[in-house]
Coordinates of C-alpha atoms in Angstrom, one line a residue:
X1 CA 21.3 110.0 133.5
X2 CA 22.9 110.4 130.3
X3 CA 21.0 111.0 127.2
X4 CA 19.6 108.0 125.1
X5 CA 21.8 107.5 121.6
X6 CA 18.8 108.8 119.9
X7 CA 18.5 111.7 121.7
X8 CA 14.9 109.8 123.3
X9 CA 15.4 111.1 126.8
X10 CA 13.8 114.5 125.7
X11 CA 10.6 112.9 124.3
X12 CA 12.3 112.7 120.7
X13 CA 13.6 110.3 118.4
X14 CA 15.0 111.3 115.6
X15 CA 15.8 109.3 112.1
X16 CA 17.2 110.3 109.0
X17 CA 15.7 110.9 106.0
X18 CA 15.0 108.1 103.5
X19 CA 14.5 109.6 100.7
X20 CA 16.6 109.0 96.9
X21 CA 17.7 112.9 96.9
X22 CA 19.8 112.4 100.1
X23 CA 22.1 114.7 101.5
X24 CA 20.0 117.4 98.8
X25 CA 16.7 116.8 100.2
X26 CA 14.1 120.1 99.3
X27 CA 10.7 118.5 100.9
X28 CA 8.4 120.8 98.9
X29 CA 10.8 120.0 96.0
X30 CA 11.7 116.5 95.9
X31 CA 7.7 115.6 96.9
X32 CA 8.2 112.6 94.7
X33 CA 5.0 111.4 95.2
X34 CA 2.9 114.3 94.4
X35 CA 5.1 115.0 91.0
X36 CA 4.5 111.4 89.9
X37 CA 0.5 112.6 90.1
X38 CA 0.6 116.1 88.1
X39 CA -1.3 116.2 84.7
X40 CA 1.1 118.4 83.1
X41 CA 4.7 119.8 83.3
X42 CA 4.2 122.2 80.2
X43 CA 4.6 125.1 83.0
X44 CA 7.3 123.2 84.8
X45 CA 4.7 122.7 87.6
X46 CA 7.2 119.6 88.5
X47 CA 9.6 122.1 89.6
X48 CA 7.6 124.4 91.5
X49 CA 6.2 123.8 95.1
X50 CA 4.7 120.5 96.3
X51 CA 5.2 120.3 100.3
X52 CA 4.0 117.0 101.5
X53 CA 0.4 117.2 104.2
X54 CA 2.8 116.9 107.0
X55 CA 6.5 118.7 107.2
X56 CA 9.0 115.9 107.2
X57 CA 10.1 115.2 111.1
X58 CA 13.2 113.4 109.7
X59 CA 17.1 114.5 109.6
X60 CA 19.2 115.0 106.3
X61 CA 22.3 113.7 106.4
X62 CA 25.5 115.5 105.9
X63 CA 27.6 114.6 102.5
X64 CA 30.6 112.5 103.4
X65 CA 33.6 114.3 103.8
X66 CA 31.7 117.8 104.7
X67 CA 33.6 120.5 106.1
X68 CA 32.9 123.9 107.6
X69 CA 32.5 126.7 104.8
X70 CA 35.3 128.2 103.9
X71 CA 34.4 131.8 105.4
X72 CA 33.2 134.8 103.0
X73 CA 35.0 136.8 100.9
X74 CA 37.6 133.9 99.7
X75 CA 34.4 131.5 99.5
X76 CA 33.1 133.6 96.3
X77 CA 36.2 132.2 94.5
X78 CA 36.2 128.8 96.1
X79 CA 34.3 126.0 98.4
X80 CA 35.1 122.6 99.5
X81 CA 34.1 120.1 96.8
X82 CA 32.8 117.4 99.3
X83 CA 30.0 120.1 100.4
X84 CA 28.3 120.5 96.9
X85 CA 29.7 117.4 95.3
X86 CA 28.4 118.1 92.0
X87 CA 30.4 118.0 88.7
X88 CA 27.9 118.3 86.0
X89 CA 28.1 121.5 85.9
X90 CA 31.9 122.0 86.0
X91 CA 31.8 119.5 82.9
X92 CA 29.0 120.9 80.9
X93 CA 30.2 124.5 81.9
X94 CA 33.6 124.2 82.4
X95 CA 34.5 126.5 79.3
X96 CA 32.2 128.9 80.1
X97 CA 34.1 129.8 83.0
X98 CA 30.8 128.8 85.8
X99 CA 32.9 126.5 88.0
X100 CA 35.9 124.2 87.6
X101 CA 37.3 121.1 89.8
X102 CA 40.7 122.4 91.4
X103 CA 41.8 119.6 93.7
X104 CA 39.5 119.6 96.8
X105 CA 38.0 122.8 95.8
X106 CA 35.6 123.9 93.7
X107 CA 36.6 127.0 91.9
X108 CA 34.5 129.9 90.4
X109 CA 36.6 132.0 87.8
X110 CA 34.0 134.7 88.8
X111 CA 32.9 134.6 84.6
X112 CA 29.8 133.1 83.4
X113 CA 28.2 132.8 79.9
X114 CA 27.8 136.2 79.7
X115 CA 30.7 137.0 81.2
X116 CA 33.8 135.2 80.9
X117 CA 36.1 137.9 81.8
X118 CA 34.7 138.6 85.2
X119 CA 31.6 139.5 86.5
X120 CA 33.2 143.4 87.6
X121 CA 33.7 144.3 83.6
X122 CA 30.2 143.0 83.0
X123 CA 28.8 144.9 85.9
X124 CA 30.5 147.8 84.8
X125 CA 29.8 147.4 81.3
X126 CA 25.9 147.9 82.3
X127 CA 26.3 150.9 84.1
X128 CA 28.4 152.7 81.4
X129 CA 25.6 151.2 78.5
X130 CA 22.9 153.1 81.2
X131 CA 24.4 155.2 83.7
X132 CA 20.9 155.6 85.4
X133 CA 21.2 152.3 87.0
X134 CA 23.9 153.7 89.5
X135 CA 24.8 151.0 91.2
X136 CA 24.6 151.5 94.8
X137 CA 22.6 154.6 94.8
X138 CA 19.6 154.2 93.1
X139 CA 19.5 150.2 92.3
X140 CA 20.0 148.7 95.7
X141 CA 17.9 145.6 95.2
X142 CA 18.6 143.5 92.1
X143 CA 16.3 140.4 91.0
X144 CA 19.2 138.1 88.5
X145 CA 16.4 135.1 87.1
X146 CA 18.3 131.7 86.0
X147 CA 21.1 132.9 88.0
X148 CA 23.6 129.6 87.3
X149 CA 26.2 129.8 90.4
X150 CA 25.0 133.8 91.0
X151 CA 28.3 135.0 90.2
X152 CA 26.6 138.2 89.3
X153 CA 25.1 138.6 92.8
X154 CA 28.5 138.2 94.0
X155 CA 29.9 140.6 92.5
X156 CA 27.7 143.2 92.9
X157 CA 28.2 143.3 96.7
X158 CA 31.1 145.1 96.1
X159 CA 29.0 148.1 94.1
X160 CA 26.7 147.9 98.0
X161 CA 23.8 145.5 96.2
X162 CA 21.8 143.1 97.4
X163 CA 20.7 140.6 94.7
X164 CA 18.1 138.2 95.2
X165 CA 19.0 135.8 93.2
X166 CA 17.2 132.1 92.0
X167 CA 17.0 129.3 89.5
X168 CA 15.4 126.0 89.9
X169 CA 16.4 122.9 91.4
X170 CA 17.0 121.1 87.5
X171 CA 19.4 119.6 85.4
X172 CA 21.8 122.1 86.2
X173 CA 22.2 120.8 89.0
X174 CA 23.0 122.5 92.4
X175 CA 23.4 125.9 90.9
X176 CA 21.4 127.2 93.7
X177 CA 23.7 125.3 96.3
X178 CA 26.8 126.3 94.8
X179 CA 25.1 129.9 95.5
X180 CA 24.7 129.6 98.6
X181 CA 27.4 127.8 100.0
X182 CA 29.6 130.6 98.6
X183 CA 27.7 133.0 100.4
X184 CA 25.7 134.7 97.8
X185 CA 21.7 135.2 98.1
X186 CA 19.7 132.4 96.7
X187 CA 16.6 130.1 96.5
X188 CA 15.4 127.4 94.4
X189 CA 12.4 128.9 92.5
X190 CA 10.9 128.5 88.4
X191 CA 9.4 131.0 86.4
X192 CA 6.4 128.9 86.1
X193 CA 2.7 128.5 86.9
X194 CA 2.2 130.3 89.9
X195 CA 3.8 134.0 91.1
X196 CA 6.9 134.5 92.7
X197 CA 6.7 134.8 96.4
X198 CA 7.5 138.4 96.5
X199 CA 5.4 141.6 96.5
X200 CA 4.9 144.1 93.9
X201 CA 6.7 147.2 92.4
X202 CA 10.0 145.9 95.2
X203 CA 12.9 145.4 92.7
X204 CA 14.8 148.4 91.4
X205 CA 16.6 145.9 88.5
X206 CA 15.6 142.5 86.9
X207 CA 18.5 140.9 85.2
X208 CA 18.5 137.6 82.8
X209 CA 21.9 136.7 81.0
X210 CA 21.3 134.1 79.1
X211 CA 18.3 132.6 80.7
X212 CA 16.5 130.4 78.4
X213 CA 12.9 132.1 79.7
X214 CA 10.5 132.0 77.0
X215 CA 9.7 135.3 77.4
X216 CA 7.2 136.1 74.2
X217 CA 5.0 132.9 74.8
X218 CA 1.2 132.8 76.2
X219 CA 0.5 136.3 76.0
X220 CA 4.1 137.0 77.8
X221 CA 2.8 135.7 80.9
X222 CA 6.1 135.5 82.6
X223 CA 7.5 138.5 81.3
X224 CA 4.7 140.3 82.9
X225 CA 5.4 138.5 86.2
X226 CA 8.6 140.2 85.9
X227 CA 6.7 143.8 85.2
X228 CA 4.9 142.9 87.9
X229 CA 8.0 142.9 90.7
X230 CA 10.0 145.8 88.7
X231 CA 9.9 149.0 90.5
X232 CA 8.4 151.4 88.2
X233 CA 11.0 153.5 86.6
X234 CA 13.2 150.7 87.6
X235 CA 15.5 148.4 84.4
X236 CA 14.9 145.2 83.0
X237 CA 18.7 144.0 82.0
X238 CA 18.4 141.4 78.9
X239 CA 21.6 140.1 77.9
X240 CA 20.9 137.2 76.1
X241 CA 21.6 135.7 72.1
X242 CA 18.7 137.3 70.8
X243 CA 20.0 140.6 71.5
X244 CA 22.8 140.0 69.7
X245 CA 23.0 137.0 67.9
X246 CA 21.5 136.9 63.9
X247 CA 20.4 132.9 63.7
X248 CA 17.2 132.7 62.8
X249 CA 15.8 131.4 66.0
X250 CA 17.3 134.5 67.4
X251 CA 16.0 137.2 65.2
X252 CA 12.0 135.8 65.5
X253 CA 12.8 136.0 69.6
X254 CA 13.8 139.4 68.9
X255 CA 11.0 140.4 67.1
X256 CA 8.5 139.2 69.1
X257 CA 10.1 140.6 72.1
X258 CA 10.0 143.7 70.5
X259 CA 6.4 143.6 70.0
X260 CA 5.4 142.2 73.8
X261 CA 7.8 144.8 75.5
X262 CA 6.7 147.9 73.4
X263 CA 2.8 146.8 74.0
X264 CA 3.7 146.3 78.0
X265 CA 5.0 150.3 77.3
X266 CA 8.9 149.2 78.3
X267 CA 11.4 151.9 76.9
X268 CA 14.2 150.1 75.2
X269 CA 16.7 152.5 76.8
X270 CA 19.7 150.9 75.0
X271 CA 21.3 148.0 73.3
X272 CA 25.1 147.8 73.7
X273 CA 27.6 145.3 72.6
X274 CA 30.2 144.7 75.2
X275 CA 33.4 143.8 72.6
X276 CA 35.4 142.4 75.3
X277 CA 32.6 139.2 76.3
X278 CA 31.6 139.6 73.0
X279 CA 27.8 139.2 74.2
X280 CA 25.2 142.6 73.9
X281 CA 22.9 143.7 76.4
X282 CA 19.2 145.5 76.0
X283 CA 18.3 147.7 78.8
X284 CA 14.4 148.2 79.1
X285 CA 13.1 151.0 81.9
X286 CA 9.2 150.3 83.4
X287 CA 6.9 153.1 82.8
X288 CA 6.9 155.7 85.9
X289 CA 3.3 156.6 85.1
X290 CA 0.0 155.6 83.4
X291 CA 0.2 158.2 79.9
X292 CA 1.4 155.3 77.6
X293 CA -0.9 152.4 79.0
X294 CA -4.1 155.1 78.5
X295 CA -3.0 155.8 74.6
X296 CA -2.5 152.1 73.6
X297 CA -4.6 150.8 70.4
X298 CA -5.0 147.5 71.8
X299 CA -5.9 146.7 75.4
X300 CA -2.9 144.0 74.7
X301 CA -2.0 142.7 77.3
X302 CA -4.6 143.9 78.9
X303 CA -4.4 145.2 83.1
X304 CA -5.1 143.9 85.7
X305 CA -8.9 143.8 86.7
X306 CA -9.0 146.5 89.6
X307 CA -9.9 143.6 92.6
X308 CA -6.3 142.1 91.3
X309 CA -4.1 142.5 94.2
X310 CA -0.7 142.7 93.0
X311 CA 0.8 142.2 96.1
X312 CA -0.9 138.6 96.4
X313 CA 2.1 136.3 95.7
X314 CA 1.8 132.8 98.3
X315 CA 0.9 130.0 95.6
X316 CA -1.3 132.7 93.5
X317 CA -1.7 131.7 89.9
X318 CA 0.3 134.0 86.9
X319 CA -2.1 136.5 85.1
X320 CA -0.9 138.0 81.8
X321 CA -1.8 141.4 82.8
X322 CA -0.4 144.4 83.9
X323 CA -1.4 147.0 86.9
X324 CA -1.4 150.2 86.9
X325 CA 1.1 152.7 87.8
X326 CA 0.3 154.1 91.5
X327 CA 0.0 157.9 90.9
X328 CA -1.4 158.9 94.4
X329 CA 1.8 160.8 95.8
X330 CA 0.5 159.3 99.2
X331 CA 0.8 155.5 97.5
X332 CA 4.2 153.0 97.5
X333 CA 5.8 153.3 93.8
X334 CA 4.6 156.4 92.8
X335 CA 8.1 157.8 93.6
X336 CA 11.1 156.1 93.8
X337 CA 12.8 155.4 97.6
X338 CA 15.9 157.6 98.7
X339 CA 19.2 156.8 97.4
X340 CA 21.1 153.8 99.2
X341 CA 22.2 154.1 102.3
X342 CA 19.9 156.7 103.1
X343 CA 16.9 154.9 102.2
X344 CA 17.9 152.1 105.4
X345 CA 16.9 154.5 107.9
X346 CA 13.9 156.6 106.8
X347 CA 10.3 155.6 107.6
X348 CA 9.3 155.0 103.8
X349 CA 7.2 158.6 102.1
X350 CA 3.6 156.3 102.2
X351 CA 3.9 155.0 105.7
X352 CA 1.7 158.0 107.1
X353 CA 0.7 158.8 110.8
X354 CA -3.1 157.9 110.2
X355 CA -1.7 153.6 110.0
X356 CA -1.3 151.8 112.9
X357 CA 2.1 150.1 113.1
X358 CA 2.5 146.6 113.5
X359 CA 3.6 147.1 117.6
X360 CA 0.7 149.7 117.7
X361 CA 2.3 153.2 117.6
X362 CA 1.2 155.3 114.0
X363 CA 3.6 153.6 111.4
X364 CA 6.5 155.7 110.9
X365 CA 7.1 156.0 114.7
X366 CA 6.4 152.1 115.5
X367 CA 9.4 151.9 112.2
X368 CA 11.8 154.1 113.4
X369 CA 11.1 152.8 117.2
X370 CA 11.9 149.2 115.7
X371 CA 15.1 150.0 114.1
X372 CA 16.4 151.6 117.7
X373 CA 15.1 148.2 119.5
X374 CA 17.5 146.1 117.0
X375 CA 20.7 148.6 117.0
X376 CA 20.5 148.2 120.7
X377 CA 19.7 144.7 120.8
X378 CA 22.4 143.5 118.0
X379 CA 25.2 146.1 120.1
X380 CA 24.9 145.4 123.5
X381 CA 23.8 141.5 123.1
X382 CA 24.4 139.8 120.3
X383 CA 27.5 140.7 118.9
X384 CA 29.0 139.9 121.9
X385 CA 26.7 138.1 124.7
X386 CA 25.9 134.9 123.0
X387 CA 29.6 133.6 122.1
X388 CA 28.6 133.7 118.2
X389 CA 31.8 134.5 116.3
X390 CA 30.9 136.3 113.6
X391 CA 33.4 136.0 111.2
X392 CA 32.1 132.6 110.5
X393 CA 29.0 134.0 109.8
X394 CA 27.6 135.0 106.3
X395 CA 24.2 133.8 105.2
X396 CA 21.4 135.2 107.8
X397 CA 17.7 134.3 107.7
X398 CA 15.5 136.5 109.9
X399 CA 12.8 133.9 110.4
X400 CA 10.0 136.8 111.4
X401 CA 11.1 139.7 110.1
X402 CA 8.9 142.7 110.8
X403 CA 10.3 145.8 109.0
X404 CA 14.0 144.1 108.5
X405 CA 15.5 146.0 111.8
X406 CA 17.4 143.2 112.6
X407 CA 18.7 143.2 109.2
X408 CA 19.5 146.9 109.1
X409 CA 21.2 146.4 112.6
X410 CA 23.4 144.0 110.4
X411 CA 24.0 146.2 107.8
X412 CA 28.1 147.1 109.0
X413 CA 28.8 143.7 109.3
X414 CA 30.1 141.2 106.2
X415 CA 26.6 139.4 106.5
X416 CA 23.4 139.4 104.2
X417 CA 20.3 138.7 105.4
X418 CA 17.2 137.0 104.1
X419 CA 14.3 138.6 105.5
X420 CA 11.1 136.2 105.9
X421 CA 7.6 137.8 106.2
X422 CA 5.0 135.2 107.2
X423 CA 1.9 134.6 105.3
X424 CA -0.2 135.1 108.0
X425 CA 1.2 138.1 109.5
X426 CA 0.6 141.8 108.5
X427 CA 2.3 142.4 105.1
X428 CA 5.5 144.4 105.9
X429 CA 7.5 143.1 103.5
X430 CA 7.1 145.9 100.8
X431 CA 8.9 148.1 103.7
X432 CA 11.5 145.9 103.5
X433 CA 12.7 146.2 100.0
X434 CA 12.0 150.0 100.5
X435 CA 14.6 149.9 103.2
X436 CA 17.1 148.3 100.6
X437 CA 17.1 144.9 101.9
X438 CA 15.7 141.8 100.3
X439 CA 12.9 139.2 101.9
X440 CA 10.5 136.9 100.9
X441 CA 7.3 135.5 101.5
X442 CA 6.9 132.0 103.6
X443 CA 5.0 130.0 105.3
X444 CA 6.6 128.0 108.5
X445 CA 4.5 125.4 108.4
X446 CA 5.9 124.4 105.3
X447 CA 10.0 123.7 104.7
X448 CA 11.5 127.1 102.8
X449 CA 12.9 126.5 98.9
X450 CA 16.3 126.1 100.1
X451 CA 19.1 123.0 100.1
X452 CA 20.0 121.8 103.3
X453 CA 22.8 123.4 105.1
X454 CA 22.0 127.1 103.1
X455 CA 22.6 129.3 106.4
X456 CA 25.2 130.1 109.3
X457 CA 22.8 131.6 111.4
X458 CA 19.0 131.7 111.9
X459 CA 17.3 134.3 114.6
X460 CA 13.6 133.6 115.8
X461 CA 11.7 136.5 117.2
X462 CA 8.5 135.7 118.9
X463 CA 7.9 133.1 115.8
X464 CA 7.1 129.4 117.3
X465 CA 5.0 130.9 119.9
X466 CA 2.7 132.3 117.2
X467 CA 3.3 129.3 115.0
X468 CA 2.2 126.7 117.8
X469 CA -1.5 128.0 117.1
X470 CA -1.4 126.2 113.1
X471 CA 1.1 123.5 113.0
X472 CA 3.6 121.0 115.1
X473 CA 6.9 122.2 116.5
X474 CA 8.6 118.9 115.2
X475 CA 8.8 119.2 111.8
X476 CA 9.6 123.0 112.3
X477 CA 13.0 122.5 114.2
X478 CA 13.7 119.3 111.5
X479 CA 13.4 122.4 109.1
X480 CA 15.4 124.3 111.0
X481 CA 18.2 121.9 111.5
X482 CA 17.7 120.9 108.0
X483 CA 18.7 124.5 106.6
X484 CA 21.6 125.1 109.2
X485 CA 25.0 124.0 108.1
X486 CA 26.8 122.1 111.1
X487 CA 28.3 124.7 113.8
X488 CA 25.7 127.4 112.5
X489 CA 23.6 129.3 115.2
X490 CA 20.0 129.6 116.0
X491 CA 18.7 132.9 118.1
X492 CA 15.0 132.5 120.0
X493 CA 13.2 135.3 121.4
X494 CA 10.0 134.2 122.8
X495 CA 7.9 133.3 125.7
X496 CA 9.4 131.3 128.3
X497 CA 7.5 128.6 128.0
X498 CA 8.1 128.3 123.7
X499 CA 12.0 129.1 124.6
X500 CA 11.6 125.8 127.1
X501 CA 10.1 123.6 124.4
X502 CA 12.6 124.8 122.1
X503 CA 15.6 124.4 124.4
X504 CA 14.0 120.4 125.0
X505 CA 14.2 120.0 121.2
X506 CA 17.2 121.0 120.1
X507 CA 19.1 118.9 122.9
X508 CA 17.3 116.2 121.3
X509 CA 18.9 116.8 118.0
X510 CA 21.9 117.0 119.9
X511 CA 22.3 121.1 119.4
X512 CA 24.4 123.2 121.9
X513 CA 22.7 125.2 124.1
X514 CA 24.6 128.1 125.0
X515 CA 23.0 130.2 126.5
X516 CA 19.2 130.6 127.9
X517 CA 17.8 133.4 130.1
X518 CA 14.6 134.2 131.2
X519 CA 12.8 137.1 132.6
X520 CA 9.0 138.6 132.9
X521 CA 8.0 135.4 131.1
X522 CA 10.3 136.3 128.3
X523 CA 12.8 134.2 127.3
X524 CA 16.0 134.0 125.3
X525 CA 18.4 131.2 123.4
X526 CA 20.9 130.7 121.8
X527 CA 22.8 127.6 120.5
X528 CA 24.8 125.9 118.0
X529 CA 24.0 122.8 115.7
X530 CA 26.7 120.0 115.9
X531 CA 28.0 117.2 113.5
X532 CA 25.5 114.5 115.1
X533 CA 23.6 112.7 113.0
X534 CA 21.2 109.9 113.7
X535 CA 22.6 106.3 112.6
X536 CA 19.3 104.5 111.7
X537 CA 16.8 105.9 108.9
X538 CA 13.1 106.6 108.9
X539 CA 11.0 104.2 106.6
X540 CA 10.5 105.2 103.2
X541 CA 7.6 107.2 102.2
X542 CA 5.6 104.7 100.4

């Protein structure tokens, strides 16, 4: 019997979305009702997260005229302009060398604000300004705020770092998609109200060029956000017009950043003029102990109260205070990690033998044991036993991401991977960033801060099995679909069962299954979305 137009024969109907962001639709981002409701947008609460009760069970279409991503490295220079139809910031930007209309492409000149001569001289211009960054070695994971089109993360692959980088979804529009549809690391997130959904002490470098962050405001709230999620020891990259710039709105900037970093006991390393951008650059380093914070005058800004856990960061309001500096050899940041690559393979220094892993083995083992499970896994299966050609793949999401294995499995290939640590499972990721690989807090029962078609290829390890015990599967795999860009893969480990439910689903949505195997209850998938979409809509959200 051949399958129902809408895909109806599998117990599933699908509709698309009918909402006035279209092919762009964020659900926690474009909640247009709950926006309409706030009291205030003084913190740009309207840009942060508001998921609606229920995750969305309806499809997004595709742009018209979509085509398959140009494949990664040529997409850093250039995309298909029907993907990310968006010229605002081509024409605002244009001479600032962000992005530029070139027939059917969109171009990047690989310049931004900051750096209009190429993102390489501005990289390099850093490292010579503070040669303690090394690039590669010891700064692995970079944090760029207010990224624009993340030329800077793209770049920086070619020094071997990972940046993580984000803006929000705003008038500049799309910056994030442009991002990601060249294949650079990206999500849509604000400096606002609440913390940023990653752990503490994780990033070895925080960069802003140019991002118009009130830094100096309400007790430097945000700044400190920053502190919190710099590594310490680790540099805090400011190359904006305060640094360098003598108008007069400039100068009070400067001085009151002066004051806010010197109380938060940041070294201004250096401040360097780069002649050839013309722009300067001020290099602050995070304290690596606790001497300066003990000999302040003023408790101002004052730390953390000690029940403040700094590694709290799933919708968890901004405090303007600091934490201390671990000191307890035996603790995670009171030294810094090995040098990249080493640092991939070693059982972090604090993960001692008295822990118990996540699998159940003392931690370091259960690590180390992981890491073999997802060489041999990536080797012997999925490079080559689930028909995946991997040269069209580039932007990876681990959906459940333990210690990052599968990730560091990854790590010869011309991939990056976006590591996901649920908020209800033990909190690995902190191993993660030690590992040198980036990740981020979520929660699946809500959609993830991205634009629709963000990734080639999503892989599900025991995940909707767990998930079933909270929330529907529905609106999981519309997420899922939602986030895929047409011909990208999804892998499923689970039990047979959840891999049978899953299989039923995605046939709905009109997926490929490729492959499915099962054995000692355990089951495997893996498939491939297609160009369907539905033709009618769903009603609009009243």
């Amino acid at each position: 019997m051949p399958a129902a137009k809408d895909g109806s024969i599998y117990g599933y109907t699908w509709q698309l979305c009918n909402v006035s962001a279209g092919a762009d639709y964020i659900p926690c981002l474009d909640n247009e009702k709950a926006i309409k409701k706030l009291r205030s947008t003084k913190h740009y609460e309207h840009r942060e997260r508001h998921c609606p009760e229920e995750g969305p069970t309806c499809l997004v279409p595709t742009p018209q005229g979509y085509k398959r991503s140009v494949d990664w490295p040529t997409s850093r220079d250039k995309i298909w302009y029907h993907n990310v139809p968006h010229t605002m910031l081509a024409e605002v930007k244009g001479h600032q060398n962000w992005v530029k209309v070139t027939g059917e492409f969109l171009t990047f000149p690989g310049g931004g604000t900051q750096f209009i001569h190429g993102a390489l001289h501005y990289i390099d211009f850093l490292e010579q300004a503070e040669p303690g960054i090394g690039w590669g070695k010891r700064t692995r994971a970079v944090l760029d705020v207010g990224c624009g089109v993340a030329s800077l993360g793209g770049y920086l692959f070619e020094k071997d770092v990972l940046t993580m980088s984000f803006a929000p979804k705003d008038e500049h529009e799309a910056q994030v998609q442009f991002a990601l549809e060249r294949g650079i690391p990206a999500i849509s997130a604000v400096m606002g109200s609440q913390r940023l959904p990653f752990p503490s002490r994780v990033f070895d470098v925080v960069h802003c060029a140019r991002c118009r962050v009130p830094w100096h405001v309400e007790g430097g709230v945000l700044l400190l956000e920053l502190n919190r999620v710099l590594r310490p020891g680790g540099y805090f990259v400011w190359s904006a017009t305060p640094v360098y710039q003598k108008l007069e709105e400039d100068v009070e900037i400067w001085e009151e950043m002066s004051k806010l970093t010197q109380a938060m006991c940041w070294k201004l390393v250096v401040i360097k003029k780069d002649k050839l951008n013309s722009v300067g650059a001020a290099i602050y380093r995070k304290p690596d102990s606790n001497e300066c914070y003990d000999q302040r005058k003023q408790n101002e800004p004052p730390m953390c109260k000690p029940d403040d856990d700094p590694n709290a960061a799933w919708y968890v309001p901004l405090q303007a205070c600091m934490h201390p500096v671990p000191v307890d050899e035996n603790e995670r940041g009171s030294k810094w990690p090995d040098e990249w690559p080493r640092r991939l393979q070693t059982p972090p220094f604090w993960l001692n033998k008295s822990q118990a892993g996540v699998y159940g083995k003392q931690a370091p083992d259960d690590f180390a044991t992981d890491y073999e499970h997802w060489k041999k896994v990536v080797k012997q299966l999925y490079l080559n036993g689930l028909g995946i050609t991997w040269s069209h793949v580039r932007n990876v999401m681990d959906m459940r991401a333990v210690y990052g294995g599968f990730a560091a499995a990854l790590r010869d290939m011309k991939v990056w991977v976006m590591n996901v640590v649920n908020i209800n499972s033990p909190d690995t990721l902190p191993i993660i960033y030690e590992r040198g690989l980036i990740g981020i807090y979520h929660d699946w029962c809500e959609s993830f801060s991205t634009y629709p078609r963000s990734y080639d290829l999503l892989h599900a390890d025991h995940l909707f099995s767990k998930l079933q015990k909270r929330c529907k599967l529905a609106p999981v795999m519309a997420e899922i679909d939602r986030i895929t860009r047409p011909g990208g893969k999804l892998i499923v480990r689970d039990d047979s069962g959840t891999v049978g439910e899953v299989e039923n689903m995605l046939k709905s949505l009109h997926w490929e299954v490729h492959l499915t195997f099962s054995k000692n209850q355990e089951g495997i998938l893996s498939a491939q979305k297609s160009d369907w979409r539905p033709d009618t809509y769903a009603p609009a959200d009243s």
